GROMACS .gro file of C-alpha atoms in nm:
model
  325
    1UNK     CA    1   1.556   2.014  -0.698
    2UNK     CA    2   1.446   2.377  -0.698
    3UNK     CA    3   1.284   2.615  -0.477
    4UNK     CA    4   1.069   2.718  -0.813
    5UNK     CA    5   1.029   2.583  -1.096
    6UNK     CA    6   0.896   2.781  -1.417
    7UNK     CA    7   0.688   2.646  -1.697
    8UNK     CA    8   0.698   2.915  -1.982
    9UNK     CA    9   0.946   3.153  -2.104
   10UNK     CA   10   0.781   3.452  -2.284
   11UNK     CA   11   0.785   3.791  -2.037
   12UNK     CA   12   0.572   3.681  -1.809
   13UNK     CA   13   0.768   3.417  -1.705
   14UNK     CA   14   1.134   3.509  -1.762
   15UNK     CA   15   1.029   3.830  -1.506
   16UNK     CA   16   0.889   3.583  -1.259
   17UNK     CA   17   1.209   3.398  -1.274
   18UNK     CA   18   1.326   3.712  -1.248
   19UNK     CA   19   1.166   3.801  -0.913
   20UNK     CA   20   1.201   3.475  -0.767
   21UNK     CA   21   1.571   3.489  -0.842
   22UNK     CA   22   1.638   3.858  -0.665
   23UNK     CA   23   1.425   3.722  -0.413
   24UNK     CA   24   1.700   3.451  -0.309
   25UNK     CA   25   1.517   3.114  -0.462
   26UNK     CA   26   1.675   2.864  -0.669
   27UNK     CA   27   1.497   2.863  -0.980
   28UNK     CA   28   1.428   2.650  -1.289
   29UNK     CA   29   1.282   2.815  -1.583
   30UNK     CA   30   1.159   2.540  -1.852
   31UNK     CA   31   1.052   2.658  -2.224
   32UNK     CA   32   0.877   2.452  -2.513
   33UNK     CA   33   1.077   2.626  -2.774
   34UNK     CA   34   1.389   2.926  -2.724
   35UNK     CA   35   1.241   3.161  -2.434
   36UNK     CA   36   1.060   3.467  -2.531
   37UNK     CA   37   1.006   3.381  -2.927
   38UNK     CA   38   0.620   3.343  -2.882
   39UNK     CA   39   0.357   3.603  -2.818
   40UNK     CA   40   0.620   3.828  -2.618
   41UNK     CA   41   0.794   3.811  -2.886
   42UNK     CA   42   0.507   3.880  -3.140
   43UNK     CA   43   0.383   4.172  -2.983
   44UNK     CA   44   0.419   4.563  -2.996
   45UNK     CA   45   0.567   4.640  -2.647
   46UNK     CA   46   0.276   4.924  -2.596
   47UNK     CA   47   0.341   4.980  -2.198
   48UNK     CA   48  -0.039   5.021  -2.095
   49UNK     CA   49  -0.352   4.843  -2.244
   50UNK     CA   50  -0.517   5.055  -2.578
   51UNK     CA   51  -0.817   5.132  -2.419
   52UNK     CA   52  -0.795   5.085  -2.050
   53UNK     CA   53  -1.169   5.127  -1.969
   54UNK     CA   54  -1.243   4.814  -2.160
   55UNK     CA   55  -1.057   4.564  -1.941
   56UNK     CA   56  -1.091   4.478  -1.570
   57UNK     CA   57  -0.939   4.636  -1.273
   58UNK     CA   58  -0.767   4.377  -1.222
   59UNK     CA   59  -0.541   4.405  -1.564
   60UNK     CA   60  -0.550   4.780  -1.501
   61UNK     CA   61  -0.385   4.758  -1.147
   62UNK     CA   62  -0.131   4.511  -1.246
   63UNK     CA   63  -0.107   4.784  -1.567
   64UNK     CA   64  -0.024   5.092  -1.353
   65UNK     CA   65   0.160   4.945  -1.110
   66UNK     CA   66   0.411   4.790  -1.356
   67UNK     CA   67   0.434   5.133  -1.588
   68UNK     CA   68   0.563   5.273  -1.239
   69UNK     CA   69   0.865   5.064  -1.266
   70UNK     CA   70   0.903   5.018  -1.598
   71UNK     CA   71   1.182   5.332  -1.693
   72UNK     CA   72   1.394   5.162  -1.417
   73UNK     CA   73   1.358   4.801  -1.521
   74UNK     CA   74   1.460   4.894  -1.861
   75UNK     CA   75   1.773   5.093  -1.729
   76UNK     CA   76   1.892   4.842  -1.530
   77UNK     CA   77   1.850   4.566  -1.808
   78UNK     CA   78   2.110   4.782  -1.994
   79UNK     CA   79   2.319   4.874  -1.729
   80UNK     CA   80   2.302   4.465  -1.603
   81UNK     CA   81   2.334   4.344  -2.024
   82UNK     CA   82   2.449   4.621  -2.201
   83UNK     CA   83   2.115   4.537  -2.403
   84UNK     CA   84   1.880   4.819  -2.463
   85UNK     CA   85   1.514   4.764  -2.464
   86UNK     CA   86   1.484   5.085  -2.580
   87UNK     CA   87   1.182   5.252  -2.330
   88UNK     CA   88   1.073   5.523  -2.470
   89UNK     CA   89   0.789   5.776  -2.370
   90UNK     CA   90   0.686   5.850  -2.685
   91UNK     CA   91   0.325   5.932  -2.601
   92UNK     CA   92  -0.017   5.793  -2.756
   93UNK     CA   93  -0.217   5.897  -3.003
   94UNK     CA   94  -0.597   5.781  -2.900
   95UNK     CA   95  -0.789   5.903  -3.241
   96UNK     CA   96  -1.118   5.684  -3.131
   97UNK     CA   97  -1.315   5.584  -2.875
   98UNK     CA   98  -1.199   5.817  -2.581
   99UNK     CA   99  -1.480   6.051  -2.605
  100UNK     CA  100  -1.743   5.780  -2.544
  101UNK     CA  101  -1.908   5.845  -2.198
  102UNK     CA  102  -1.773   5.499  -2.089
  103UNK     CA  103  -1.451   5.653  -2.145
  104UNK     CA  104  -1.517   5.993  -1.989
  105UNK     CA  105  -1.614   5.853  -1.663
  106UNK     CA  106  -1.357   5.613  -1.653
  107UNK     CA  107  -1.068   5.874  -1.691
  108UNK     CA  108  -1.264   6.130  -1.455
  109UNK     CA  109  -1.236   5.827  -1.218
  110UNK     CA  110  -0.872   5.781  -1.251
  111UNK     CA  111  -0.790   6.105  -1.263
  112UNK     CA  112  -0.629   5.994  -1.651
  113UNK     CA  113  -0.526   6.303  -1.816
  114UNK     CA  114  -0.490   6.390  -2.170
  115UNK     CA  115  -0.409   6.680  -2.438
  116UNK     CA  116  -0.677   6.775  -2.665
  117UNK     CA  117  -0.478   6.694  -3.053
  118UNK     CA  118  -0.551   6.815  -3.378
  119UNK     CA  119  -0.652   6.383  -3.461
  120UNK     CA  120  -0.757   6.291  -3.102
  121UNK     CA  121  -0.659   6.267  -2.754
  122UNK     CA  122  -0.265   6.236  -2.677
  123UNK     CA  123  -0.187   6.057  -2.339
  124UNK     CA  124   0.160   6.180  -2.358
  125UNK     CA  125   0.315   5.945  -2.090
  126UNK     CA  126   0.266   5.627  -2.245
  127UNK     CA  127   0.586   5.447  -2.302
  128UNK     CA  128   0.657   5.195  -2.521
  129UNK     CA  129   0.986   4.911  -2.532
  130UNK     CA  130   1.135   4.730  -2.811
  131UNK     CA  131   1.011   4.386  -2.687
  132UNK     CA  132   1.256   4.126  -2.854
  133UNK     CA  133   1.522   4.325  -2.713
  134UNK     CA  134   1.362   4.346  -2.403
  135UNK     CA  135   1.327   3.971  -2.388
  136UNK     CA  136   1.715   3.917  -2.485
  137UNK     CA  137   1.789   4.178  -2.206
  138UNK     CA  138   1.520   3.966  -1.938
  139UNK     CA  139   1.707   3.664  -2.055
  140UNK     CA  140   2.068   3.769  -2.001
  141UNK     CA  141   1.981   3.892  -1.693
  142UNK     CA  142   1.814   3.566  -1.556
  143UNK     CA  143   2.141   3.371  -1.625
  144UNK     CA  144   2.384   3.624  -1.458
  145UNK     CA  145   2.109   3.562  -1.170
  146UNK     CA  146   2.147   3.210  -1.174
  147UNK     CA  147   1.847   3.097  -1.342
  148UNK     CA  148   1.882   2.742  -1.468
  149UNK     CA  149   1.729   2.793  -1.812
  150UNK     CA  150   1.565   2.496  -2.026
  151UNK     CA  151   1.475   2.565  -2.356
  152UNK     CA  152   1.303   2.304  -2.707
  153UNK     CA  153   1.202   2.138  -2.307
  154UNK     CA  154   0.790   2.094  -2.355
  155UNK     CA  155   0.622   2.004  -2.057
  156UNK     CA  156   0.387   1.705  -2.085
  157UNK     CA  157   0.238   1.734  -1.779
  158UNK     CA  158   0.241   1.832  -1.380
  159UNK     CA  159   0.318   1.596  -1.134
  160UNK     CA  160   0.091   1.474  -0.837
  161UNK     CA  161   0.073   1.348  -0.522
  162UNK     CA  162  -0.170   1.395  -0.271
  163UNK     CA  163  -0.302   1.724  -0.363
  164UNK     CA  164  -0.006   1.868  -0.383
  165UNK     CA  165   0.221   1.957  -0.717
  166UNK     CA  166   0.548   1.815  -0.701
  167UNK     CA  167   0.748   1.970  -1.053
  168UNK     CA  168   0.675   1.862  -1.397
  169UNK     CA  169   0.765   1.593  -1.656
  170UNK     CA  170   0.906   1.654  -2.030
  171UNK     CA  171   0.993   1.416  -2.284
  172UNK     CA  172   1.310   1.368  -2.097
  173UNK     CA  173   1.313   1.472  -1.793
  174UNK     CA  174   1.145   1.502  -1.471
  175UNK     CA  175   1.146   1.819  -1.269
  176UNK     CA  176   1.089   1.843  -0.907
  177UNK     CA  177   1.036   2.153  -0.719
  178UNK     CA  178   0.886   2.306  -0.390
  179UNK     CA  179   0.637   2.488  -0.593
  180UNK     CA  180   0.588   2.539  -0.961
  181UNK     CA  181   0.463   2.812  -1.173
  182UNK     CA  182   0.258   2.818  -1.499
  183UNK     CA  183   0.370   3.104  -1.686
  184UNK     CA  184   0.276   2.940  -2.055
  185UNK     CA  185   0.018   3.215  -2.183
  186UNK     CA  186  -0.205   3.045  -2.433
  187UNK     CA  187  -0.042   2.722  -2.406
  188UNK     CA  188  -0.136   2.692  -2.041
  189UNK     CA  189  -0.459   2.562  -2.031
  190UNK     CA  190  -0.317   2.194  -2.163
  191UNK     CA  191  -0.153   2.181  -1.807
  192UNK     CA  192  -0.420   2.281  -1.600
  193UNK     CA  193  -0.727   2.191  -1.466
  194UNK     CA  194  -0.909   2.512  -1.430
  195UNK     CA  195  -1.273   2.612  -1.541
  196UNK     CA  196  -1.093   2.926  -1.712
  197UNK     CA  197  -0.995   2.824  -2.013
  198UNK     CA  198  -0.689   2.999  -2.162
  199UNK     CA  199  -0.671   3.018  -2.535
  200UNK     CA  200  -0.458   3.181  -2.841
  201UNK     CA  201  -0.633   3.484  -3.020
  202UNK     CA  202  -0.399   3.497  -3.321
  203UNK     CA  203  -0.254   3.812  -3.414
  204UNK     CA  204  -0.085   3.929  -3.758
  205UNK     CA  205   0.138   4.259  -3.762
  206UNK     CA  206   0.401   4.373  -4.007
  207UNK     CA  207   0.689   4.631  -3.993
  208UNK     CA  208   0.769   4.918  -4.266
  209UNK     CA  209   1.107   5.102  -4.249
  210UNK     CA  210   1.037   5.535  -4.276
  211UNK     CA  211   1.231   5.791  -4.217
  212UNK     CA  212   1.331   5.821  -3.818
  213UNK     CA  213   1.057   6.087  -3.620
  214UNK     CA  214   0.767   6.018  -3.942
  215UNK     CA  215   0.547   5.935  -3.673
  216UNK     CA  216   0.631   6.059  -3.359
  217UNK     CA  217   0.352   5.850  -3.097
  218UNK     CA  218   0.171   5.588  -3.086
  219UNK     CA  219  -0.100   5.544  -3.306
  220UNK     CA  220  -0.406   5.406  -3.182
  221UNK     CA  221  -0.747   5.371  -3.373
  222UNK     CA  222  -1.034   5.118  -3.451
  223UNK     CA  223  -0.828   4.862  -3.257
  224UNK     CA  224  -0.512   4.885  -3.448
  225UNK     CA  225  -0.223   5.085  -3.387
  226UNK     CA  226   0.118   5.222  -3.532
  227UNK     CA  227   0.468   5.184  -3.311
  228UNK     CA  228   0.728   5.415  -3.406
  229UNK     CA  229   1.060   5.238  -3.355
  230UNK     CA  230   1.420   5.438  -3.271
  231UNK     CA  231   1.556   5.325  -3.595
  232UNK     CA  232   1.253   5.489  -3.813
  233UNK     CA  233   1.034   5.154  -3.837
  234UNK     CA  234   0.714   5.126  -3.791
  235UNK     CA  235   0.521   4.856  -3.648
  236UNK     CA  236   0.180   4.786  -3.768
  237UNK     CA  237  -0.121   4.578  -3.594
  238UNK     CA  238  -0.291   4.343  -3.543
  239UNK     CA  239  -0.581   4.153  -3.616
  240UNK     CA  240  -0.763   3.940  -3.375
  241UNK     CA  241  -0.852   3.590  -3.552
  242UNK     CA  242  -0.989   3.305  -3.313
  243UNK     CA  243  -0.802   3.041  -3.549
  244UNK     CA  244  -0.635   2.825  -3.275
  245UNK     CA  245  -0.244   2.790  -3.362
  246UNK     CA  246  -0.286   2.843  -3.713
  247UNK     CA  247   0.036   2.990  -3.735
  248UNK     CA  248  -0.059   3.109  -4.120
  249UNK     CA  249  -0.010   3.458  -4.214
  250UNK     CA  250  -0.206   3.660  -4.559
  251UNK     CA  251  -0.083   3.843  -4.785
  252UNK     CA  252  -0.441   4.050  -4.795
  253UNK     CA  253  -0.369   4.103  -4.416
  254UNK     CA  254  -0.017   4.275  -4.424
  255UNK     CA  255  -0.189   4.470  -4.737
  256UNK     CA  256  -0.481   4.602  -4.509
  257UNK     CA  257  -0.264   4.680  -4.220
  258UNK     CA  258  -0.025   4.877  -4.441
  259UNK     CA  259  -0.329   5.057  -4.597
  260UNK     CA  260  -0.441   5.148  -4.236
  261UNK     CA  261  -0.090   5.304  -4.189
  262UNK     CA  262  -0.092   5.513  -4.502
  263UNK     CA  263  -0.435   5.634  -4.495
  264UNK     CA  264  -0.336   5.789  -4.192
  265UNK     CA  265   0.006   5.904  -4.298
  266UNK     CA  266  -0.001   5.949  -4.688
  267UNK     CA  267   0.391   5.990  -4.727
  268UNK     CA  268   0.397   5.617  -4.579
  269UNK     CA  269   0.260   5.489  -4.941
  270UNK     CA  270   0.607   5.438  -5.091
  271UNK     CA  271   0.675   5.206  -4.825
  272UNK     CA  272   0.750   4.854  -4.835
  273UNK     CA  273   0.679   4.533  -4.595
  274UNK     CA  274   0.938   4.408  -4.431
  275UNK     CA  275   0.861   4.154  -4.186
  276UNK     CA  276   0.494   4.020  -4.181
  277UNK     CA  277   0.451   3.792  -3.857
  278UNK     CA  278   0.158   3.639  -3.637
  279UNK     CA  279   0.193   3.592  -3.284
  280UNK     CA  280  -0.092   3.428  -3.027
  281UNK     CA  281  -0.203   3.608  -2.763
  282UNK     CA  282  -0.373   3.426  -2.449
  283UNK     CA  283  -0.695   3.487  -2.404
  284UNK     CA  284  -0.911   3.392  -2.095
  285UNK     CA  285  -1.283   3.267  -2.067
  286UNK     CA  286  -1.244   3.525  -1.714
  287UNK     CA  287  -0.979   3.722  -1.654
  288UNK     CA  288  -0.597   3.742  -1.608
  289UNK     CA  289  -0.497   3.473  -1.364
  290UNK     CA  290  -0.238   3.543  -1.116
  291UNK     CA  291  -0.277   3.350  -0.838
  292UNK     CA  292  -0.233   2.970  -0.643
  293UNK     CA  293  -0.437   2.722  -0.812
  294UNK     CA  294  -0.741   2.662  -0.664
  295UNK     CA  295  -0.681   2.267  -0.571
  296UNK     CA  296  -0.325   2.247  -0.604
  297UNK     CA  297  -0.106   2.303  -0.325
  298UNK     CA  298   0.208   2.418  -0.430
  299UNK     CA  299   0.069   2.499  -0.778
  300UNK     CA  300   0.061   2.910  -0.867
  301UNK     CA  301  -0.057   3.048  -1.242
  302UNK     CA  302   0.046   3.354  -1.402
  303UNK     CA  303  -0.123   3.321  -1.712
  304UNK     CA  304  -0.470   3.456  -1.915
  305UNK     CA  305  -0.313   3.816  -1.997
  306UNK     CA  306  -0.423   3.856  -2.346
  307UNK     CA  307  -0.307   4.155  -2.507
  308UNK     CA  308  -0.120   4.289  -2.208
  309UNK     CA  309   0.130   4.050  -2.079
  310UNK     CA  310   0.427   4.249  -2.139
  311UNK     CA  311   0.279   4.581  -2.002
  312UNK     CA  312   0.123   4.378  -1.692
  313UNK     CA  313   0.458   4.161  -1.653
  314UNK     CA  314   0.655   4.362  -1.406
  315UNK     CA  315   0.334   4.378  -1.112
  316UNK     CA  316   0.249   3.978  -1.211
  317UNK     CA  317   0.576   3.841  -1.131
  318UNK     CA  318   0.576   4.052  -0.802
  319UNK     CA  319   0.271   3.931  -0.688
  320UNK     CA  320   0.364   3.568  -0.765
  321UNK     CA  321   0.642   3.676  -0.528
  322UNK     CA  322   0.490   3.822  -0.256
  323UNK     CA  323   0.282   3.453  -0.241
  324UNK     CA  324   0.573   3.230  -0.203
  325UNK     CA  325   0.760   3.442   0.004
   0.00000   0.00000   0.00000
């Protein structure tokens, strides 16, 4: 039996188990498929959400508080792994939507500074990580921790007594726990009984290899945005397709998302595709849940975090902590 048991392996929940872990519990992390190959995976690793003034305050506090941590999270992954996620403050390139009024008075509020560019606004301390490597780094870490990890382990279902959780039950297994944890992003509404429904928003990005420093920030503009890798690559997204998991990717897609790439940055047009992917992103009918469930004892969710998981990871896992402990 452990003190916590973990239902979902993408970021959010490998740096709960994290948390927990450092925190002294004895903790079970189970995974549906190999931990963080989902939407964690999938995604760009921007460290802060593209246009902040558009979400909540909610996502935004979790947001700032976990860039605050971020530069040291990565460098003790590496030191800890001797994986790099490669943080990098690369700066981003805003060439839209900052000079609406919404904006204006949301950054005057915040006291969110930026440099007037040639093509925009630069906001020249947003970081960005590699994310699979920061997922290989979160995972090797959780094991030297202690973490008992469970992976191709899907859940079924919770189990009950009395109002209170007592673990969870896969094909196989059962697991019993003190309290238990839904960290399964747009999986998670299949487990809970909540009147905000979490579901996938499908998302299709590809990756061209240019010359290292070609781009030099983050691109960010009508909704999609350009990564600049160490290596020279560039990662290109994403679309936002309400398809359920219609894992499916187009041809016309990674075609319009190059496009959007070299009409920015004409010397891109030689360039080739060389991974075209689609990851699903967990939407919420409210907003990011991180909290205990509301008739559940024992029963906590840190799940509903869209586009932003990985960039709101760091502050969800340590408020998850705060409540058990």
């Amino acid at each position: 039996m452990s003190d916590c048991l973990i239902i979902g392996g993408g970021v959010i929940g490998i740096t709960t188990a994290r948390a927990m872990a450092m925190a002294g519990a004895k903790v079970t992390l189970l995974d549906q498929r190999a931990c963080g190959k989902e939407s964690s995976w999938a995604g760009g690793g921007i460290i802060s959400p593209l246009y902040p003034w558009l979400y909540s305050d909610l996502v935004n506090e979790l947001s700032r508080a976990s860039q605050g941590v971020y530069a040291h999270l990565c460098a003790e992954l590496f030191e800890n792994t001797g994986i790099d996620p490669e943080y990098i403050r690369c700066g981003l390139l805003m060439m839209d939507k900052y000079n609406t009024p919404e904006a204006q008075q949301w950054m005057g509020k915040h006291s969110l500074d930026f440099q007037v560019h040639d093509k925009g606004a630069l906001f020249k301390d947003i970081a960005q990580v590699r994310n699979p490597r920061l997922l290989k780094a979160l995972k090797a870490d959780i094991l030297k921790l202690g973490v008992q990890v469970v992976e191709q382990a899907k859940v079924n279902g919770l189990m009950t007594e009395k109002g209170a959780t007592l673990g969870a039950i896969t094909e196989n297994k059962k697991y019993y726990a003190d309290n238990t944890i839904v960290c399964s992003g747009a999986w998670s509404s299949s487990l809970l009984d909540i009147k905000d429904t979490i579901y996938p928003i499908k998302g299709q990005m590809i990756v061209i290899k240019a010359k290292a420093g070609a781009v030099k920030h983050i691109i960010l503009d009508q909704g999609r945005y350009i990564i600049p890798r160490k290596d020279g690559r560039l990662l290109i997204g994403s679309t936002m397709e309400n398809v359920g998991f219609d894992r499916s990717i187009q041809t016309q897609v990674g075609a319009d998302l190059l496009a959007f790439a070299v009409n920015r940055f004409p010397q891109l047009k030689n360039t080739n595709i060389e991974h075209h992917w689609a990851g699903f992103r967990p939407a919420s009918s409210a907003d990011v849940i991180v909290g205990k469930h509301p008739q559940l004892a024992n029963l906590y969710i840190n799940a509903g975090h869209f586009r932003n998981g990985l960039n709101m990871a760091p502050e969800s896992a340590n408020r998850i902590k705060k409540l058990l402990c």
